[in-house]
Coordinates of N, CA, C and O in Angstrom, one line a residue:
G862 N 185.5 107.0 89.0 CA 185.1 106.1 89.1 C 184.6 106.8 90.9 O 183.6 107.0 90.8
W863 N 185.3 106.8 91.9 CA 184.3 106.7 93.2 C 184.2 108.0 93.5 O 183.0 108.4 93.4
P864 N 184.9 109.2 93.2 CA 182.9 110.2 93.2 C 182.3 110.5 92.7 O 181.0 111.0 92.7
R865 N 182.6 109.9 91.4 CA 180.8 110.2 90.8 C 179.3 109.3 90.6 O 178.6 110.2 91.6
S866 N 180.3 107.9 91.4 CA 179.3 107.6 91.8 C 178.7 107.9 93.3 O 177.7 107.6 93.0
C867 N 179.9 108.4 93.9 CA 178.8 109.1 95.6 C 178.4 109.9 95.1 O 177.0 110.1 95.4
G868 N 178.5 111.0 93.8 CA 177.5 111.6 93.4 C 176.4 111.1 92.7 O 174.8 111.3 92.6
V869 N 176.3 110.2 91.9 CA 175.0 109.9 91.7 C 174.2 109.1 92.9 O 173.0 110.2 93.0
R870 N 175.2 108.8 93.6 CA 173.6 107.9 94.5 C 173.4 109.5 95.5 O 172.6 109.2 96.1
G871 N 174.3 110.5 95.3 CA 173.5 111.8 96.9 C 172.6 112.2 95.8 O 171.1 112.4 96.2
G872 N 172.4 112.3 94.4 CA 171.7 113.1 93.4 C 169.9 111.9 93.6 O 169.8 112.5 93.7
A873 N 170.1 110.6 93.6 CA 169.1 110.2 93.5 C 168.7 110.2 95.1 O 167.4 110.0 95.8
A874 N 169.5 110.2 96.2 CA 169.0 110.3 97.4 C 167.6 112.3 97.6 O 167.0 112.4 98.1
M875 N 168.7 113.2 97.1 CA 167.8 114.6 96.8 C 167.0 114.6 96.1 O 165.7 114.7 96.2
D876 N 166.3 113.7 94.8 CA 165.3 112.9 93.7 C 163.8 112.8 95.0 O 163.4 113.3 95.0
L877 N 165.0 111.7 95.2 CA 163.3 110.6 96.7 C 163.0 111.4 97.0 O 162.1 111.3 97.9
F878 N 164.1 112.4 98.1 CA 163.6 113.7 99.2 C 162.1 114.9 98.2 O 161.7 114.3 99.5
G879 N 162.8 114.9 97.3 CA 162.0 116.1 96.0 C 160.4 115.0 96.3 O 159.4 116.1 96.2
D880 N 160.9 114.0 96.1 CA 159.5 114.1 95.8 C 158.0 113.2 96.9 O 156.9 113.5 96.5
L881 N 159.1 113.0 98.5 CA 159.0 112.2 99.2 C 157.4 113.9 99.5 O 156.6 114.1 100.4
R882 N 158.5 115.4 100.0 CA 158.4 116.8 100.0 C 156.9 116.8 99.0 O 156.0 117.8 99.3
R883 N 157.0 116.8 97.8 CA 155.4 116.7 96.7 C 154.3 116.1 97.3 O 152.9 116.4 97.4
M884 N 154.4 115.2 97.3 CA 153.9 114.0 97.7 C 152.6 114.6 99.1 O 152.6 114.7 99.5
N885 N 153.6 114.3 100.3 CA 153.0 114.7 101.5 C 152.4 116.5 101.1 O 151.5 117.0 102.3
K886 N 153.0 117.5 100.5 CA 152.8 118.7 100.0 C 151.2 118.6 99.7 O 150.0 118.6 99.8
R887 N 151.6 117.3 99.0 CA 150.3 117.1 98.1 C 148.7 116.3 98.7 O 147.7 116.5 98.8
Q888 N 149.3 115.2 100.1 CA 148.6 114.6 100.4 C 147.4 115.6 101.5 O 146.9 116.2 101.7
L889 N 148.5 117.1 101.5 CA 148.4 117.7 102.5 C 147.2 119.1 102.5 O 146.1 118.5 102.9
Y890 N 147.9 119.4 101.9 CA 146.8 120.0 99.7 C 145.3 119.3 100.3 O 143.8 119.8 100.5
Y891 N 144.6 117.7 100.0 CA 143.8 116.9 99.7 C 143.1 116.7 101.0 O 142.2 116.6 101.3
Q892 N 144.2 116.5 102.7 CA 144.0 116.4 103.5 C 142.5 118.2 104.7 O 141.4 117.9 105.2
V893 N 143.4 119.1 103.7 CA 143.1 120.3 104.2 C 141.7 120.6 103.1 O 140.3 120.7 104.2
L894 N 141.6 120.0 102.1 CA 140.0 119.8 101.6 C 139.4 119.2 102.2 O 138.3 118.9 102.0
N895 N 139.8 117.8 102.1 CA 138.8 116.6 102.6 C 138.7 117.3 104.4 O 136.9 117.5 104.7
F896 N 138.7 118.9 105.1 CA 139.1 118.9 106.0 C 137.0 119.7 106.8 O 136.8 119.8 106.0
A897 N 137.9 120.9 104.9 CA 137.0 121.8 104.1 C 136.1 121.1 103.8 O 134.0 121.8 104.0
M898 N 135.9 120.0 103.1 CA 134.0 119.2 102.8 C 133.8 119.1 104.0 O 132.4 118.5 104.2
I899 N 133.8 118.5 105.6 CA 133.1 118.0 105.8 C 132.6 119.1 106.8 O 131.2 119.6 107.5
V900 N 133.2 120.1 106.6 CA 132.9 122.1 108.0 C 132.1 122.2 106.9 O 130.5 122.5 107.2
S901 N 132.1 122.3 105.8 CA 130.6 122.4 104.7 C 129.6 121.8 105.1 O 128.0 121.7 104.9
S902 N 129.8 120.4 104.6 CA 128.6 119.3 105.0 C 128.0 119.4 105.9 O 126.4 120.0 105.9
A903 N 128.8 120.2 107.0 CA 128.0 120.3 108.3 C 127.1 121.3 108.1 O 126.1 121.1 109.6
L904 N 127.5 122.8 107.9 CA 126.8 123.7 107.6 C 125.7 123.0 106.6 O 124.9 124.3 106.8
M905 N 125.3 122.6 105.8 CA 124.3 122.3 104.7 C 123.8 121.5 105.2 O 122.6 121.5 104.8
I906 N 124.0 120.8 106.4 CA 122.9 120.5 107.3 C 121.8 120.8 107.4 O 121.2 120.7 108.2
W907 N 122.7 121.7 108.3 CA 122.1 122.7 109.7 C 121.2 123.9 108.5 O 120.3 123.5 109.0
K908 N 122.0 124.1 108.1 CA 121.6 124.8 107.4 C 119.6 124.2 106.2 O 118.9 124.9 106.8
G909 N 120.0 123.0 106.3 CA 118.3 122.0 105.8 C 117.9 121.7 106.6 O 116.8 122.2 106.7
L910 N 117.9 121.4 107.9 CA 117.2 121.3 109.4 C 115.8 123.3 109.9 O 115.3 122.8 110.5
I911 N 117.1 123.8 109.1 CA 116.8 125.3 110.0 C 115.6 124.9 109.2 O 114.6 124.9 109.0
V912 N 115.4 125.5 107.5 CA 114.8 125.0 106.6 C 113.0 124.1 106.4 O 112.3 124.5 106.4
V913 N 113.9 122.8 107.4 CA 112.3 121.7 107.6 C 111.6 121.7 108.4 O 110.8 122.1 108.7
T914 N 112.7 122.4 109.3 CA 111.8 122.2 111.2 C 111.0 123.7 111.1 O 110.5 124.0 112.0
G915 N 111.8 124.3 111.0 CA 111.4 126.4 110.8 C 111.9 126.2 111.5 O 110.9 127.7 112.4
S916 N 112.8 126.5 112.2 CA 113.1 126.3 113.8 C 114.7 127.2 113.9 O 115.0 126.9 113.0
E917 N 114.6 128.8 113.7 CA 116.6 129.2 113.8 C 117.9 128.2 114.2 O 119.0 128.4 113.9
S918 N 117.4 127.5 115.1 CA 117.9 126.4 115.9 C 118.0 125.5 116.9 O 116.5 124.6 117.3
P919 N 117.2 124.4 115.1 CA 116.8 122.9 115.5 C 116.8 121.7 116.4 O 116.4 121.1 117.1
I920 N 118.6 122.6 117.1 CA 119.1 121.6 118.3 C 119.8 122.2 119.2 O 120.2 123.4 118.9
V921 N 119.3 122.5 120.3 CA 119.6 122.8 121.6 C 120.2 122.3 123.0 O 119.9 120.8 122.9
V922 N 120.3 122.4 123.6 CA 121.0 121.6 124.6 C 121.0 122.5 126.4 O 120.5 123.5 125.8
V923 N 120.4 121.9 126.9 CA 119.5 121.9 127.6 C 120.4 122.6 129.2 O 121.6 121.9 129.4
L924 N 120.5 123.7 129.9 CA 122.2 123.9 130.2 C 121.7 124.5 131.7 O 122.6 124.9 131.7
S925 N 120.5 123.8 131.5 CA 120.8 124.5 133.5 C 119.4 122.6 134.6 O 119.0 122.3 132.7
G926 N 118.7 123.3 135.5 CA 117.3 121.8 136.3 C 116.5 122.3 136.2 O 115.8 122.0 136.6
S927 N 116.3 123.5 135.6 CA 114.9 124.7 136.2 C 113.8 123.6 135.1 O 112.8 123.5 135.2
M928 N 114.3 122.4 134.5 CA 112.6 122.0 134.0 C 112.6 120.7 134.0 O 112.3 119.1 133.7
E929 N 113.7 119.8 135.4 CA 114.0 118.7 135.6 C 112.4 118.1 136.6 O 111.7 119.6 136.8
P930 N 111.6 117.0 136.5 CA 112.0 116.3 135.7 C 112.1 115.5 134.4 O 112.5 113.9 133.7
A931 N 111.7 116.4 133.7 CA 111.5 116.3 132.3 C 112.2 115.9 132.0 O 112.8 115.3 130.0
F932 N 113.7 117.8 131.8 CA 114.3 117.4 131.3 C 115.5 117.4 131.2 O 115.3 118.4 132.7
H933 N 117.2 116.8 131.6 CA 118.3 116.9 132.8 C 118.5 118.1 131.8 O 118.8 117.8 130.4
R934 N 120.4 118.6 132.8 CA 121.1 119.6 132.5 C 121.5 118.9 131.5 O 122.2 117.7 131.7
G935 N 121.4 118.5 129.9 CA 122.9 118.1 129.2 C 122.5 117.7 127.8 O 122.7 117.3 127.0
D936 N 120.5 116.9 127.8 CA 119.6 117.0 127.8 C 120.2 117.7 126.1 O 120.3 118.6 126.0
L937 N 120.3 117.3 124.8 CA 119.5 117.3 123.9 C 118.2 117.6 123.5 O 117.2 115.9 123.1
L938 N 118.0 118.7 123.1 CA 116.2 119.1 122.6 C 116.0 118.9 120.9 O 117.2 120.0 120.3
F939 N 115.5 118.2 120.0 CA 114.5 118.7 118.6 C 113.7 119.5 118.4 O 112.6 119.4 119.5
L940 N 114.0 121.4 117.9 CA 112.4 121.8 118.2 C 112.2 121.8 116.7 O 113.0 121.9 115.6
T941 N 110.7 122.5 116.4 CA 109.7 123.3 114.9 C 109.8 123.9 115.6 O 109.5 124.7 116.5
N942 N 109.3 124.6 114.2 CA 108.6 126.2 115.2 C 107.7 126.0 114.0 O 107.9 127.5 113.1
F943 N 106.7 125.6 113.6 CA 105.9 126.3 112.9 C 104.9 126.8 112.9 O 103.7 127.0 114.0
H944 N 104.6 128.0 112.3 CA 103.7 130.1 112.3 C 102.5 128.8 112.8 O 101.5 129.2 113.2
D945 N 102.6 127.9 111.8 CA 100.5 128.1 112.3 C 100.6 126.8 113.2 O 99.1 127.3 113.2
D946 N 101.4 126.2 114.0 CA 100.6 125.4 114.7 C 100.5 126.2 116.1 O 101.3 127.8 116.5
P947 N 99.0 126.0 116.9 CA 98.4 126.8 118.3 C 99.9 127.0 119.4 O 99.8 125.3 119.4
I948 N 100.2 128.4 120.0 CA 100.7 127.4 120.9 C 100.2 127.2 122.1 O 98.5 127.4 122.5
R949 N 100.4 125.7 122.8 CA 98.4 124.9 124.3 C 99.9 125.2 125.6 O 101.1 124.8 125.5
A950 N 99.0 125.5 126.6 CA 99.2 124.9 127.4 C 100.5 123.5 128.1 O 99.0 123.2 127.2
G951 N 100.6 123.5 128.8 CA 101.4 122.5 128.8 C 102.4 122.7 128.0 O 103.2 121.1 128.2
E952 N 102.8 122.6 126.5 CA 103.7 122.7 125.8 C 105.3 123.2 126.4 O 105.2 123.7 126.9
I953 N 105.9 122.1 125.6 CA 107.6 123.1 125.8 C 108.1 123.5 124.5 O 107.6 123.5 123.7
V954 N 108.5 124.4 125.1 CA 108.1 126.1 124.8 C 110.4 126.4 124.5 O 110.4 126.4 125.8
V955 N 111.2 126.8 123.3 CA 112.2 127.6 123.9 C 111.0 129.4 123.1 O 112.1 128.7 122.4
F956 N 112.9 130.0 124.2 CA 112.9 131.6 123.8 C 113.9 132.5 124.3 O 114.8 131.1 125.2
K957 N 113.3 133.7 123.5 CA 114.8 134.3 123.3 C 114.1 135.6 124.9 O 112.8 135.4 123.9
V958 N 114.6 136.0 125.2 CA 114.1 137.4 125.8 C 115.2 138.9 125.4 O 116.0 138.3 125.0
E959 N 114.6 139.0 125.0 CA 115.7 140.8 124.9 C 116.2 140.6 126.2 O 116.3 141.0 127.2
G960 N 117.5 141.1 125.4 CA 119.0 141.2 126.5 C 119.2 140.3 128.0 O 120.2 140.7 127.9
R961 N 118.3 138.9 126.7 CA 119.9 137.4 127.5 C 119.6 136.8 125.3 O 119.1 136.9 125.8
D962 N 121.5 136.7 125.9 CA 122.4 135.9 124.5 C 121.5 134.5 124.5 O 121.3 134.0 123.6
I963 N 121.9 133.5 125.9 CA 120.8 132.3 126.0 C 119.2 131.7 126.3 O 118.1 132.4 126.6
P964 N 118.5 131.3 124.5 CA 117.9 130.5 124.7 C 117.4 130.3 126.4 O 118.1 129.5 126.5
I965 N 116.6 130.2 126.3 CA 115.1 129.3 127.3 C 114.1 128.5 127.6 O 113.5 128.6 125.9
V966 N 114.1 127.0 127.6 CA 114.0 126.4 127.5 C 112.3 125.5 129.2 O 113.0 125.8 130.1
H967 N 111.5 125.4 129.1 CA 110.5 126.8 129.9 C 109.4 125.9 129.0 O 108.4 125.8 129.0
R968 N 108.2 125.9 130.2 CA 107.3 124.7 130.5 C 105.8 126.4 129.3 O 105.5 126.9 131.2
V969 N 105.2 125.3 129.4 CA 104.1 127.2 128.6 C 102.7 127.1 129.6 O 102.3 125.5 130.3
I970 N 102.0 127.9 131.1 CA 101.2 127.2 131.5 C 99.9 127.3 131.2 O 99.5 128.1 132.0
K971 N 99.9 129.3 131.0 CA 98.4 130.1 130.9 C 98.5 130.6 129.1 O 100.0 131.0 129.1
V972 N 98.0 130.0 128.7 CA 98.1 131.1 126.6 C 96.7 132.0 127.1 O 95.2 131.8 128.0
H973 N 96.8 133.1 126.5 CA 95.8 134.2 126.3 C 95.4 134.5 124.7 O 96.2 134.7 124.3
E974 N 94.1 133.8 124.3 CA 93.9 134.1 123.0 C 93.1 135.1 122.5 O 92.2 135.2 123.1
K975 N 93.1 136.3 121.4 CA 92.8 137.6 121.3 C 91.7 137.2 119.8 O 91.9 136.0 119.1
G976 N 90.0 137.3 119.9 CA 89.5 136.9 118.7 C 90.6 137.2 117.2 O 89.8 137.2 116.6
N977 N 91.5 138.9 117.0 CA 92.0 138.8 116.2 C 93.6 137.4 115.2 O 93.6 137.8 115.0
G978 N 93.0 136.3 116.5 CA 93.6 135.2 116.7 C 96.0 135.6 117.0 O 97.0 135.1 117.4
N979 N 95.4 137.1 117.8 CA 96.7 137.7 118.9 C 97.0 136.3 120.1 O 95.5 136.5 120.7
I980 N 98.7 135.6 120.6 CA 99.1 135.3 122.1 C 99.1 135.2 121.7 O 100.6 135.6 122.0
K981 N 99.3 135.6 123.9 CA 100.5 136.0 124.8 C 100.0 134.9 125.3 O 98.7 134.1 125.4
F982 N 101.6 134.2 126.2 CA 102.0 133.5 126.7 C 102.7 133.4 127.4 O 103.4 134.1 127.4
L983 N 102.7 132.4 129.2 CA 103.3 132.5 130.8 C 103.8 131.0 130.3 O 103.0 130.9 130.2
T984 N 104.7 131.2 131.3 CA 105.9 130.3 131.2 C 105.8 129.9 132.8 O 106.9 130.8 133.0
K985 N 106.6 128.4 132.5 CA 107.5 127.7 134.3 C 108.0 127.3 133.2 O 108.1 126.1 133.3
G986 N 109.5 127.2 134.3 CA 110.1 125.4 134.1 C 109.9 125.4 135.3 O 109.3 126.0 136.9
D987 N 109.1 123.4 135.0 CA 108.6 122.2 135.5 C 109.3 122.4 137.4 O 108.0 122.1 138.5
N988 N 111.0 122.5 138.0 CA 111.2 122.4 138.5 C 111.7 124.6 139.6 O 111.8 123.5 140.7
N989 N 111.0 125.3 139.5 CA 110.9 126.6 139.8 C 109.5 126.6 140.4 O 108.9 126.4 139.3
E990 N 110.1 127.4 142.2 CA 108.3 127.7 142.6 C 107.8 129.2 141.1 O 106.1 129.6 141.4
V991 N 108.9 129.9 140.9 CA 107.0 131.2 140.5 C 107.8 130.7 139.3 O 108.4 130.0 137.7
D992 N 106.5 131.3 138.2 CA 106.1 132.0 136.6 C 107.8 132.7 135.9 O 109.0 133.3 137.1
D993 N 108.1 133.2 134.6 CA 109.6 133.4 134.3 C 109.2 135.0 133.9 O 109.8 135.8 133.0
R994 N 108.4 135.5 135.1 CA 107.8 137.0 135.1 C 108.8 137.8 134.9 O 109.2 138.8 134.0
G995 N 110.0 137.5 136.0 CA 111.2 138.1 136.6 C 111.8 137.6 135.6 O 113.3 138.7 135.4
L996 N 112.4 136.7 134.4 CA 113.2 136.7 133.7 C 112.9 137.4 132.1 O 112.6 137.7 131.3
Y997 N 111.0 138.1 132.7 CA 111.0 138.3 131.3 C 111.5 139.9 130.8 O 112.3 140.0 132.0
K998 N 111.8 140.8 130.3 CA 112.5 142.2 129.6 C 111.7 143.5 131.1 O 110.7 142.7 131.0
E999 N 112.1 143.8 131.1 CA 111.2 145.2 132.0 C 109.6 145.4 131.4 O 109.7 145.4 130.5
G1000 N 109.7 145.5 132.1 CA 107.6 145.7 131.7 C 106.7 144.9 131.3 O 106.2 144.5 131.1
Q1001 N 107.2 143.7 130.6 CA 106.5 142.3 130.1 C 107.0 141.8 130.7 O 107.0 140.8 131.5
N1002 N 105.3 141.5 130.9 CA 104.7 139.8 130.9 C 104.0 139.0 131.0 O 103.6 137.8 131.1
W1003 N 104.3 139.6 129.6 CA 103.7 137.6 128.6 C 104.9 137.7 127.4 O 105.0 138.9 126.7
L1004 N 104.6 136.2 126.7 CA 105.5 136.1 125.7 C 104.9 136.7 124.8 O 103.3 136.3 125.0
E1005 N 105.5 136.6 123.1 CA 104.6 136.9 122.2 C 104.7 135.5 121.2 O 106.4 134.9 121.0
K1006 N 104.8 135.2 119.8 CA 105.0 134.3 118.9 C 106.2 134.5 118.8 O 107.4 132.9 118.0
K1007 N 106.6 135.4 118.0 CA 107.7 136.1 117.6 C 109.5 136.5 119.5 O 109.7 135.7 118.6
D1008 N 109.1 135.8 120.4 CA 110.0 135.3 121.3 C 110.2 134.1 120.8 O 110.8 133.4 121.8
V1009 N 109.5 132.9 120.4 CA 109.9 131.7 120.4 C 110.3 131.0 119.6 O 110.9 132.1 118.1
V1010 N 111.7 130.2 119.0 CA 112.7 130.0 118.9 C 112.1 128.1 118.3 O 112.7 128.3 117.4
G1011 N 111.4 128.3 119.4 CA 111.1 126.4 118.6 C 110.3 125.9 120.1 O 110.2 126.6 120.8
R1012 N 109.9 124.6 119.7 CA 108.8 123.7 120.3 C 109.7 122.2 120.6 O 109.5 121.9 119.3
A1013 N 110.2 122.0 121.7 CA 110.3 120.5 121.4 C 109.4 119.5 121.2 O 108.2 119.2 121.1
R1014 N 110.4 118.9 120.1 CA 109.4 117.4 119.5 C 110.0 116.0 120.1 O 110.1 115.5 119.7
G1015 N 111.3 116.1 120.9 CA 111.9 115.1 121.4 C 113.6 115.5 121.4 O 114.1 116.9 122.2
F1016 N 113.4 114.2 122.8 CA 115.0 114.9 123.3 C 116.3 113.9 123.5 O 115.0 112.4 122.8
L1017 N 117.3 114.0 123.3 CA 118.5 112.1 123.8 C 118.9 113.0 124.8 O 119.3 114.0 125.6
P1018 N 118.8 111.9 126.0 CA 119.3 112.0 127.3 C 120.2 112.8 127.4 O 121.9 111.8 126.8
Y1019 N 121.7 114.0 128.1 CA 122.6 113.6 127.6 C 123.8 114.6 127.0 O 125.1 113.9 127.8
V1020 N 123.5 113.8 126.1 CA 124.5 113.7 124.5 C 124.9 115.4 124.3 O 126.3 115.5 124.6
G1021 N 124.3 116.7 124.9 CA 124.7 117.6 125.0 C 125.6 117.9 126.9 O 126.2 119.4 125.8
M1022 N 125.9 116.6 127.4 CA 127.3 117.2 128.2 C 128.3 117.8 127.2 O 129.5 118.5 128.6
V1023 N 129.2 117.0 126.2 CA 129.8 117.0 125.6 C 129.9 118.6 125.5 O 131.7 119.6 125.9
T1024 N 129.2 119.4 125.0 CA 128.5 121.0 125.4 C 129.3 122.2 126.1 O 129.5 122.4 126.1
I1025 N 128.0 121.1 127.0 CA 128.6 122.0 129.0 C 129.6 122.1 128.8 O 130.0 122.9 129.4
I1026 N 130.6 120.2 129.5 CA 132.2 120.3 129.5 C 132.3 121.9 128.3 O 133.7 122.2 129.5
M1027 N 132.6 121.5 127.0 CA 133.5 122.5 126.7 C 133.4 124.1 126.9 O 133.9 125.0 126.9
N1028 N 132.3 124.5 127.6 CA 131.3 126.2 127.0 C 131.5 125.9 129.2 O 132.5 127.5 130.5
D1029 N 131.8 125.0 130.1 CA 132.6 125.7 131.1 C 134.1 125.5 132.1 O 134.8 125.8 132.1
Y1030 N 134.7 125.0 130.8 CA 136.3 124.4 130.7 C 136.8 124.7 128.8 O 136.7 123.7 128.5
P1031 N 137.2 126.3 129.3 CA 136.8 126.2 127.4 C 139.1 126.3 126.3 O 139.0 125.5 125.4
K1032 N 139.0 125.1 128.2 CA 141.0 124.6 127.5 C 139.6 123.2 127.2 O 141.0 123.2 126.2
F1033 N 139.6 122.8 127.7 CA 139.2 121.3 126.9 C 139.1 122.1 125.9 O 138.7 120.1 124.9
K1034 N 137.7 122.4 125.7 CA 137.5 122.8 124.2 C 138.2 123.0 123.2 O 138.4 121.6 122.5
Y1035 N 138.9 123.7 123.4 CA 140.8 124.5 122.5 C 141.5 123.0 122.2 O 141.5 122.8 121.2
A1036 N 142.0 121.8 123.0 CA 142.0 120.6 123.3 C 141.8 119.5 122.0 O 142.0 119.0 121.7
L1037 N 140.3 119.5 122.1 CA 140.0 119.0 121.7 C 139.3 119.2 119.9 O 139.6 118.5 119.0
L1038 N 139.7 120.6 119.5 CA 139.3 120.6 118.3 C 140.6 121.1 117.7 O 141.1 120.1 116.7
A1039 N 141.8 121.0 119.0 CA 143.0 120.5 118.3 C 142.7 119.3 117.6 O 144.0 119.5 116.8
V1040 N 142.7 118.3 118.8 CA 143.4 116.4 118.6 C 142.4 116.9 117.5 O 142.7 115.2 115.8
M1041 N 141.0 116.8 117.1 CA 139.9 117.2 116.9 C 140.8 117.0 114.5 O 141.1 116.6 113.8
G1042 N 141.5 117.9 114.5 CA 141.4 119.0 113.3 C 143.2 118.4 112.1 O 143.7 117.9 112.1
A1043 N 143.7 118.4 114.0 CA 145.3 116.9 113.5 C 144.8 116.0 113.3 O 145.6 115.5 111.9
Y1044 N 143.5 115.3 113.6 CA 143.4 113.5 113.9 C 143.2 113.6 111.5 O 143.1 113.2 111.0
V1045 N 141.8 115.3 111.0 CA 141.8 115.1 110.0 C 142.7 115.3 109.4 O 142.9 114.7 108.3
L1046 N 143.7 115.8 109.7 CA 144.9 116.6 108.6 C 145.5 115.6 108.4 O 146.3 115.3 107.5
L1047 N 146.8 114.4 109.5 CA 146.7 113.9 109.5 C 147.0 112.3 109.3 O 147.9 111.3 109.2
K1048 N 145.3 112.0 109.0 CA 144.9 111.1 109.0 C 145.1 109.7 107.3 O 145.3 111.0 106.2
R1049 N 146.1 109.3 107.1 CA 146.3 108.6 105.5 C 145.2 108.4 104.8 O 144.5 107.4 106.1
E1050 N 145.2 107.8 104.0 CA 143.9 107.5 102.8 C 144.6 106.0 102.8 O 145.3 105.0 103.2
S1051 N 143.7 105.3 103.9 CA 143.6 102.9 103.2 C 143.4 103.1 101.9 O 143.1 103.9 101.9

């Protein structure tokens, strides 16, 4: 007796431990797949927005105070970029300049329209003293439609501050991503 029952008890414990390990592995795979689904869904929504709005960046965050009081740092802008819409003075556009990585959000102050339909325009930040010619690439005095990323159609105040904090403090960004990743992987299905 005695040693045999002890061996059985130990074997049962080992089987239980093996079952737990297999279950945890299955749960881990499930959570990884769950995480992949969330990421792919977000990418699909983003690509869908690009198609619907016609803009390569349908949502942008205002990074400076150059457009105050219209927009403040951290405001989230919703953009569209339909090529049939004519660009008009007073409109707020987001444009990219050669040699600069970050697009700029400023107001159109002058528009030159030629007979053949070509449009050139000049921009300026509401909070700036001078127009944007100093921001354009050297020798460029006007923007064209090809420079436009989108036009502001709506905004949410200060929602983009998280993005600014993550840019200003990279350690915060990695900590936040680690916490979010750990939450998704460790979350138990209820």
